[in-house]
Coordinates of C-alpha atoms in Angstrom, one line a residue:
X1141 CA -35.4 93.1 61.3
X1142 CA -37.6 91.7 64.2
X1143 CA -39.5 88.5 63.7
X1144 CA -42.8 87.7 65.9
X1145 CA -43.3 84.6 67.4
X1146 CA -46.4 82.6 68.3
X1147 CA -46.6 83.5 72.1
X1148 CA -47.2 87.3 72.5
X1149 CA -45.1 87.8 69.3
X1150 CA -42.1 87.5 71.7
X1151 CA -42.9 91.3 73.3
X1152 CA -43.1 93.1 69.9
X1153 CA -47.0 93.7 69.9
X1154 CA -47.4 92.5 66.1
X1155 CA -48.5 89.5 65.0
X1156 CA -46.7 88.2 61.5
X1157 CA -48.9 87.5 58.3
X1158 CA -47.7 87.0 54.7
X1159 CA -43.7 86.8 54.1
X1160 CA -42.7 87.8 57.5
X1161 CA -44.7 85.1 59.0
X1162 CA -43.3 82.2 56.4
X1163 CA -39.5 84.0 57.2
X1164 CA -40.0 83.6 60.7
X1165 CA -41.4 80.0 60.4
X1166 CA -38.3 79.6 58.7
X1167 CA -36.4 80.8 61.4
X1168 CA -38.0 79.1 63.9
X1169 CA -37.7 75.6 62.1
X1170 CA -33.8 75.6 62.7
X1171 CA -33.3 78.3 65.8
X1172 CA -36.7 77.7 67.8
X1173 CA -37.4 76.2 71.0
X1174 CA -39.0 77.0 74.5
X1175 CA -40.2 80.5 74.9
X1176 CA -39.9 82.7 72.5
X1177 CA -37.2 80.7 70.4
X1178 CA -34.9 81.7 73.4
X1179 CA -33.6 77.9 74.1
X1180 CA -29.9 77.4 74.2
X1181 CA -29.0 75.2 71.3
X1182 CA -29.5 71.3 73.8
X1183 CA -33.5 72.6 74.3
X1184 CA -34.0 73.6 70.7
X1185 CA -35.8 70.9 69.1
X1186 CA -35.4 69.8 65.5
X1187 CA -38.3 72.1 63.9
X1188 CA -37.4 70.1 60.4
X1189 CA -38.7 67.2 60.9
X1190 CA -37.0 63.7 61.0
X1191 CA -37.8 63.0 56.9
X1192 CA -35.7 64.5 53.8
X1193 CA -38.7 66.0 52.0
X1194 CA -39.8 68.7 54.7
X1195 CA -36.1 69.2 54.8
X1196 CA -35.5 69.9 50.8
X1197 CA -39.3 72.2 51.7
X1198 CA -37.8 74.1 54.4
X1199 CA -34.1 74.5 51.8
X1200 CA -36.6 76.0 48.9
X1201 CA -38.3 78.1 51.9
X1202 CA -34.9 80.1 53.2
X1203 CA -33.8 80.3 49.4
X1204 CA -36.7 81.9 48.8
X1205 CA -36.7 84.6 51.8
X1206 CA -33.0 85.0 52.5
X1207 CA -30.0 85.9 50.4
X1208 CA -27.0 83.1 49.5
X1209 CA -25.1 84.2 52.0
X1210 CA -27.6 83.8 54.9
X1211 CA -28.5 80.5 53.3
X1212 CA -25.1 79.2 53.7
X1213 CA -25.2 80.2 57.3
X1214 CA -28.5 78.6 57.8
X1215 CA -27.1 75.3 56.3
X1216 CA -24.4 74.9 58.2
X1217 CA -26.0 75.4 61.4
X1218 CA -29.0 73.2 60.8
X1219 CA -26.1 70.2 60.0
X1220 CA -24.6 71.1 63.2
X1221 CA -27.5 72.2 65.6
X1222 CA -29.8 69.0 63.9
X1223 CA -27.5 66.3 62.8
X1224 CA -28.5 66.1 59.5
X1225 CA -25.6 64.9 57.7
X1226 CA -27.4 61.9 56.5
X1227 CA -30.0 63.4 55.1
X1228 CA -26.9 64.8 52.7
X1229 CA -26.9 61.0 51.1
X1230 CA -30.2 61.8 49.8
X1231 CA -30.2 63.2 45.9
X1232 CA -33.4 65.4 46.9
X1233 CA -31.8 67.0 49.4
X1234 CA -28.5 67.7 47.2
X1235 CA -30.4 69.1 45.1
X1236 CA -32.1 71.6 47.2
X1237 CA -29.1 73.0 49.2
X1238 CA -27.0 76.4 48.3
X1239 CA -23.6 74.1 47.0
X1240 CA -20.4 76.2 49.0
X1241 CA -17.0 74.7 50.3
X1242 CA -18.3 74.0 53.6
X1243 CA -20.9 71.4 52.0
X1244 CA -18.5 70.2 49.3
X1245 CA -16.3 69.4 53.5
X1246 CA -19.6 67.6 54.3
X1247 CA -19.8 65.6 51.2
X1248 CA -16.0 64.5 51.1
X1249 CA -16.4 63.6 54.9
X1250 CA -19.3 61.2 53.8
X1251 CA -17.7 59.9 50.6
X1252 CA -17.4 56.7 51.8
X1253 CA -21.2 56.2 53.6
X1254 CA -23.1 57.9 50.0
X1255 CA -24.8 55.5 48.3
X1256 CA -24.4 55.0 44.3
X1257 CA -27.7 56.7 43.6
X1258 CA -26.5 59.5 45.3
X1259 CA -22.8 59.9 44.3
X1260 CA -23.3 61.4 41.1
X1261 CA -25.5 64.1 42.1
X1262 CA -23.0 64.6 44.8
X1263 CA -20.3 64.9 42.6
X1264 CA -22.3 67.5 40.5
X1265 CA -22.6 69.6 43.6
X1266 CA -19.1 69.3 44.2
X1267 CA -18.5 70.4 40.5
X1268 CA -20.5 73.6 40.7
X1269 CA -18.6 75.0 43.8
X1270 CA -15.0 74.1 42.0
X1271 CA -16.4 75.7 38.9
X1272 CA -17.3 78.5 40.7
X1273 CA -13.6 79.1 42.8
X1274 CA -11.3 78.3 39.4
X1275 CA -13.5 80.9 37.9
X1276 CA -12.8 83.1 41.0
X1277 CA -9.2 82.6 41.4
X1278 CA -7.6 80.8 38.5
X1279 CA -6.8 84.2 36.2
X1280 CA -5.3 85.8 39.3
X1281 CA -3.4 83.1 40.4
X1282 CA -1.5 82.3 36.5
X1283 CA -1.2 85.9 35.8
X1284 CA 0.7 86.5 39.4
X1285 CA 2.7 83.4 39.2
X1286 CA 3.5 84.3 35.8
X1287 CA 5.2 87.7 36.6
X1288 CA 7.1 85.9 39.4
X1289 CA 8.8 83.3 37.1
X1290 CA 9.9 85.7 35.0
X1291 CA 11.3 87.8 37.7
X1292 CA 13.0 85.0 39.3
X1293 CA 14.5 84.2 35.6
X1294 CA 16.5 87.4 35.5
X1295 CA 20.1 87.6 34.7
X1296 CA 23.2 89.3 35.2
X1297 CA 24.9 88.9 32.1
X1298 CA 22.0 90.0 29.3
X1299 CA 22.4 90.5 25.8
X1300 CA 21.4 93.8 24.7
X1301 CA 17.3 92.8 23.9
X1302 CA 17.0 91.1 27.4
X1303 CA 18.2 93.9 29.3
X1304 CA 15.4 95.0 31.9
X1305 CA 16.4 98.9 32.2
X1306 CA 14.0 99.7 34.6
X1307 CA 15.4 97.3 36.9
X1308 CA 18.9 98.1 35.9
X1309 CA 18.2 101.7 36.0
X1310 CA 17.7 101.8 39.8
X1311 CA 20.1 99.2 40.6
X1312 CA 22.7 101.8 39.0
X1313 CA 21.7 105.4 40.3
X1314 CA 24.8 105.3 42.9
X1315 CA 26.4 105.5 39.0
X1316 CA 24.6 108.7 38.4
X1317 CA 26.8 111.1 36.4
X1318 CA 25.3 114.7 36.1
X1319 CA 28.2 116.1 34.1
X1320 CA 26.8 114.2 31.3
X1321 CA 23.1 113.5 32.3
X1322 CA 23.4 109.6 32.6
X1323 CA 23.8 106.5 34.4
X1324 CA 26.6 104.8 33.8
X1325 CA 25.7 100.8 35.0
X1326 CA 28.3 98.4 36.3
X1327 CA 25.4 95.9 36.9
X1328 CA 23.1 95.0 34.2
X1329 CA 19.9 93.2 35.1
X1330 CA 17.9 91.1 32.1
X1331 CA 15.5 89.0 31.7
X1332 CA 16.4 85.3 31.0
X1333 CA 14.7 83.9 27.7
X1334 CA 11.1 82.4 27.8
X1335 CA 11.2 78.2 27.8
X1336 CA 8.7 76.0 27.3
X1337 CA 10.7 74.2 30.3
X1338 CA 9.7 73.6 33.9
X1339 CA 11.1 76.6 35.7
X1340 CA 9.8 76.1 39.6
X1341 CA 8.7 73.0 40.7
X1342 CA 5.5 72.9 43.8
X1343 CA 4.7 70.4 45.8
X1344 CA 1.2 70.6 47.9
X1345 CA 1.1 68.4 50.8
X1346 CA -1.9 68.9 52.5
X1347 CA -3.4 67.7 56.1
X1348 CA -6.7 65.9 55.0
X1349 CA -8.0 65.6 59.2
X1350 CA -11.6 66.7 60.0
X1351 CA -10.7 69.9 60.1
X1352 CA -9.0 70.8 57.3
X1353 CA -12.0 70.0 54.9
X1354 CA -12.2 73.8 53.6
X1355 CA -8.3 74.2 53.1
X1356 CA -8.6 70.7 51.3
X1357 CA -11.1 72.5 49.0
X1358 CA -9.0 75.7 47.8
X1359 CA -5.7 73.8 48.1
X1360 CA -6.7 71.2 45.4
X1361 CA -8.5 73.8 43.0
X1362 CA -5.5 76.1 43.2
X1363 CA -3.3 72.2 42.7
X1364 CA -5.3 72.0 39.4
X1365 CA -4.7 75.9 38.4
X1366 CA -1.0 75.5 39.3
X1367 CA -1.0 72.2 37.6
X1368 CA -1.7 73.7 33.8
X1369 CA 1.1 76.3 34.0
X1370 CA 3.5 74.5 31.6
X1371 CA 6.3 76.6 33.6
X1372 CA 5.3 74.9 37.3
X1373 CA 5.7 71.4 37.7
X1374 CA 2.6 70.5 40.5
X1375 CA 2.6 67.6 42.5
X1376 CA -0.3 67.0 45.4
X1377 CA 0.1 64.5 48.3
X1378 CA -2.8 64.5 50.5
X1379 CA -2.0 62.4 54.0
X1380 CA -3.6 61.4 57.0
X1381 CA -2.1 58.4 58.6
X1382 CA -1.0 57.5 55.5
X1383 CA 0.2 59.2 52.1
X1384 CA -2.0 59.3 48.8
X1385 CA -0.1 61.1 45.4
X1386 CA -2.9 62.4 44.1
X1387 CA -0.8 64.7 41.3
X1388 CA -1.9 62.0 37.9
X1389 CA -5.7 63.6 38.8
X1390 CA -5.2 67.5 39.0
X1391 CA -6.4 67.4 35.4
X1392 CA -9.5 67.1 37.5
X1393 CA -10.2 68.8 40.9
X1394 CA -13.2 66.9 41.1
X1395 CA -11.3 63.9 41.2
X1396 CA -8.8 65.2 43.4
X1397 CA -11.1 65.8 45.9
X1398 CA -13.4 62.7 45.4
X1399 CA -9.9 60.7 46.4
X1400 CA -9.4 62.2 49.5
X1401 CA -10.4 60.7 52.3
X1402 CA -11.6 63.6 54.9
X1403 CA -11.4 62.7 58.9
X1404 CA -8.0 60.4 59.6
X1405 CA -5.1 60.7 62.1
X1406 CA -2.2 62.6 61.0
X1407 CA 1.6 62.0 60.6
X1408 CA 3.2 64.7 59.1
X1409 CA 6.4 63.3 59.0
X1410 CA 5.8 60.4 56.7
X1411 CA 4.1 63.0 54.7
X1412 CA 7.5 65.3 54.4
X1413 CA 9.2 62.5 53.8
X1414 CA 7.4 61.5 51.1
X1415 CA 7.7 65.0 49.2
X1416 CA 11.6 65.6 50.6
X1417 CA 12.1 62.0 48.2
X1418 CA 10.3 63.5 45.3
X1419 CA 12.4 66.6 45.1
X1420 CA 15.0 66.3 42.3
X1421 CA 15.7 70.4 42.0
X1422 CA 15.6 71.7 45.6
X1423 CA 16.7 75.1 44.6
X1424 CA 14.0 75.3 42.4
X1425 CA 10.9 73.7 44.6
X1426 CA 8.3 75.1 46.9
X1427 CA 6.9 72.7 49.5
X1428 CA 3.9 74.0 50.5
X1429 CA 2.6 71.8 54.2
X1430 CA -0.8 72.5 54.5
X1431 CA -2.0 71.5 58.2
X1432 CA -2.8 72.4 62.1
X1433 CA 0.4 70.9 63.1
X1434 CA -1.0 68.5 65.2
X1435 CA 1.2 66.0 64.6
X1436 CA 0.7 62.0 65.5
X1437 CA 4.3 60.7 63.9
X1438 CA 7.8 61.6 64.8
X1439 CA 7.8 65.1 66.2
X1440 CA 11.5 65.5 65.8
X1441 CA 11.8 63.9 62.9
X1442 CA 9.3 66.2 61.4
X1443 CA 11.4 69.2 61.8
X1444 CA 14.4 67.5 61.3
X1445 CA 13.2 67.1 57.9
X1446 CA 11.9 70.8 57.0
X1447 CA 15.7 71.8 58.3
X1448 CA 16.9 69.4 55.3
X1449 CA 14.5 70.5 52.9
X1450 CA 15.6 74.6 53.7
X1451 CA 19.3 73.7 53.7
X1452 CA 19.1 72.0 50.3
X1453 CA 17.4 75.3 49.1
X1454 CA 14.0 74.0 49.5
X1455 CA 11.5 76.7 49.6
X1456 CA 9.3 75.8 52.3
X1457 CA 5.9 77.2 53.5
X1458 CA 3.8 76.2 56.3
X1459 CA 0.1 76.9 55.8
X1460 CA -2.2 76.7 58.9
X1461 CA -5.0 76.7 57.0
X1462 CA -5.9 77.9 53.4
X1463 CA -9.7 79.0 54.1
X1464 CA -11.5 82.5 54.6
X1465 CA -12.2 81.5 58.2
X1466 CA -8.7 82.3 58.9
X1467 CA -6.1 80.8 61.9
X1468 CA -8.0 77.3 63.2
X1469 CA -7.0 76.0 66.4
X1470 CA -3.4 74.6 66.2
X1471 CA -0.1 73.3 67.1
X1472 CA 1.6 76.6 69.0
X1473 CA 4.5 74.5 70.0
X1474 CA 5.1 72.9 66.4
X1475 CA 4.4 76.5 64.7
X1476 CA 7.1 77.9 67.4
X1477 CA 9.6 75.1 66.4
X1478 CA 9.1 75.9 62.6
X1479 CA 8.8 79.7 62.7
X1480 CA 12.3 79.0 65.0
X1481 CA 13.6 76.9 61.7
X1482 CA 12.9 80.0 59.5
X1483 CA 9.7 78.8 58.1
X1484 CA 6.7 80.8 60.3
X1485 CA 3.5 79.3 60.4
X1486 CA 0.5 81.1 59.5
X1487 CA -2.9 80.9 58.1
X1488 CA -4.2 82.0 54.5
X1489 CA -7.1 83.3 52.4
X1490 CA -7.5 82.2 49.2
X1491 CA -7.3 85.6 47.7
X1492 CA -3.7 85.6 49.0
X1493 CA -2.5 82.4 48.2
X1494 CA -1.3 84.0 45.2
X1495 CA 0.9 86.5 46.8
X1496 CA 2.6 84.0 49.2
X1497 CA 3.7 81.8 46.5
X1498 CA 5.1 84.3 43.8
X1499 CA 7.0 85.5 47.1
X1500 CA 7.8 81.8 47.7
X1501 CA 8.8 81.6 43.7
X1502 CA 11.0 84.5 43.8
X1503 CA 12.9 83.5 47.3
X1504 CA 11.6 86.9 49.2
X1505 CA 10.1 87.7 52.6
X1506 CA 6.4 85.6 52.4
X1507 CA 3.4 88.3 53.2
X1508 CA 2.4 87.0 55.9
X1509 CA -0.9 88.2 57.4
X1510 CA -0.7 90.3 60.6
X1511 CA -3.6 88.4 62.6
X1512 CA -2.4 84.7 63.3

């Protein structure tokens, strides 16, 4: 689509009336400036206004005109291109935007500036997009973990009604014998008996720094999904400088995320060595480091650290980010060092966060995405 403009209706020879002309005013509120609406982003001036109702006005107008998607888009970029964060405080404002992770990041990052008037609407808007991802990922996420647990409870030695013969089947074809039509197994492979008992234990430590506000987002709904397996025993650690157990709240993403504090330092190793002194069952726990790597605490101290945890039997996984944007800028050297420690270091959607921890649960190769 081509939008006029108010000069000459920039070279297109039609002037705009009706919808196309409110779209493009739309446009032109966040994207205009100079000529045309040609101005790179420092000559663009703030079409919006300075005041929080002709902000929520100009939200209704692109919801109106432009798909969810878009909107999001638009968002974003008016935050960015017009600084108004602040405006966020305001509960007219809340609620007037298209709620997605990236705002819920904005939100968290101003936690501590919102004023009480404005927190609970916040935390409404914050609701709605958690809502929205358990809904989106929680049935996957139990139902792959599930089948993982109960591979990883196999057995060697089954009675008769746990045998898997599928499983044992193939292990055993070497045994073919076609004189008589059969396999004849050596191995038999069974399934061990469901338990009400904690099978794997995870711990999430996650990197709460600036720039990790969308893989804080996913990493504490999927905390809360993990967290009402009966089978997984879940523990999230959120750090910055500092260390925060946040695990007595993943009844509660909401909470979760309402006790992070989004925008700190980092020290990784005080972090790992948090977790590494919470692990009673190494064989039997997934760490799962959730950060860029950009490490402000002992550098070799940190690795020293993931080389215990993978010696004990720890299984150990080294998220870059968990977002859809994929790979963020990061550590190369510290990704290098752990990827050198057998413990790569990549980045990962949401939709196969899943994957990467039933391989994690079951001791196997990770999927690891080919674009890092």
């Amino acid at each position: 689509m081509v939008l006029g403009g108010e000069q000459g209706a920039d070279g297109t020879g039609r002037a705009l009336a009706g919808r196309d002309a409110a779209m493009d005013g739309a446009l032109s509120a966040l994207y205009g400036g100079g000529p045309g609406g040609r101005g790179t982003p420092k000559e663009r001036s703030a079409g919006l206004g300075a005041s929080a109702p002709s902000v929520a006005r100009w939200l209704g107008d692109i919801r109106t005109y432009f798909p969810s998607s878009v909107v999001q888009v638009m968002q974003r970029d008016a935050i960015d291109r017009l600084g108004l964060s602040a405006l966020l405080l305001e509960p007219e404002m809340l609620e007037a935007v298209e709620a997605d992770v990236h705002l819920v990041g904005t939100l968290l990052s101003l936690n501590k500036a919102m004023p009480e008037t404005t927190k609970e609407t916040a935390r409404a808007v914050v609701r709605k997009v958690v809502e929205d991802l358990e809904k989106r990922l929680a049935t996957r996420t139990r139902a792959t973990l599930t089948g993982a647990l109960d591979r990883s409870a196999r057995i060697s030695r089954p009675r008769h009604r746990d045998i898997d013969w599928d499983r044992t089947i193939r292990a055993n074809l070497k045994n073919y014998l076609p004189e008589y039509d059969t396999v004849v197994p050596d191995r038999l492979i069974g399934y061990g008996r469901a338990a009400q008992s904690v099978k794997k234990e995870v711990i999430l430590c996650i990197d709460q720094s600036g720039s990790m506000a969308a893989s804080v987002v996913y990493a504490s709904v999927f905390g809360a999904v993990l967290a009402s397996m009966r089978s997984i025993a879940t523990r999230l650690v959120v750090f910055d400088t500092a260390v925060v157990d946040l695990t007595d709240q993943l009844d509660d993403p909401v909470d979760v995320l309402f006790g992070t504090q989004l925008g700190g330092g980092t020290d990784i190793n005080r972090a790992l060595a948090y977790c590494q002194s919470q692990i009673t069952r190494p064989a039997d726990t997934v760490v799962v480091l959730i950060s860029d790597l950009y490490e402000g605490g002992i550098r070799d101290e940190m690795l020293k650290r993931v080389a215990a945890m993978k010696a004990s039997g720890v299984q150990f996984v080294a998220l870059l980010a968990l977002s859809d944007e994929g790979a963020p800028a990061y550590d190369h050297e510290h990704a290098a060092a752990l990827a050198a420690l057998g413990a790569p270091a990549f980045a990962c959607t949401p939709d196969l966060f899943p994957e990467i921890m039933a391989a994690a649960v079951e001791k196997r190769a990770l999927p690891i995405p080919d674009t890092l």
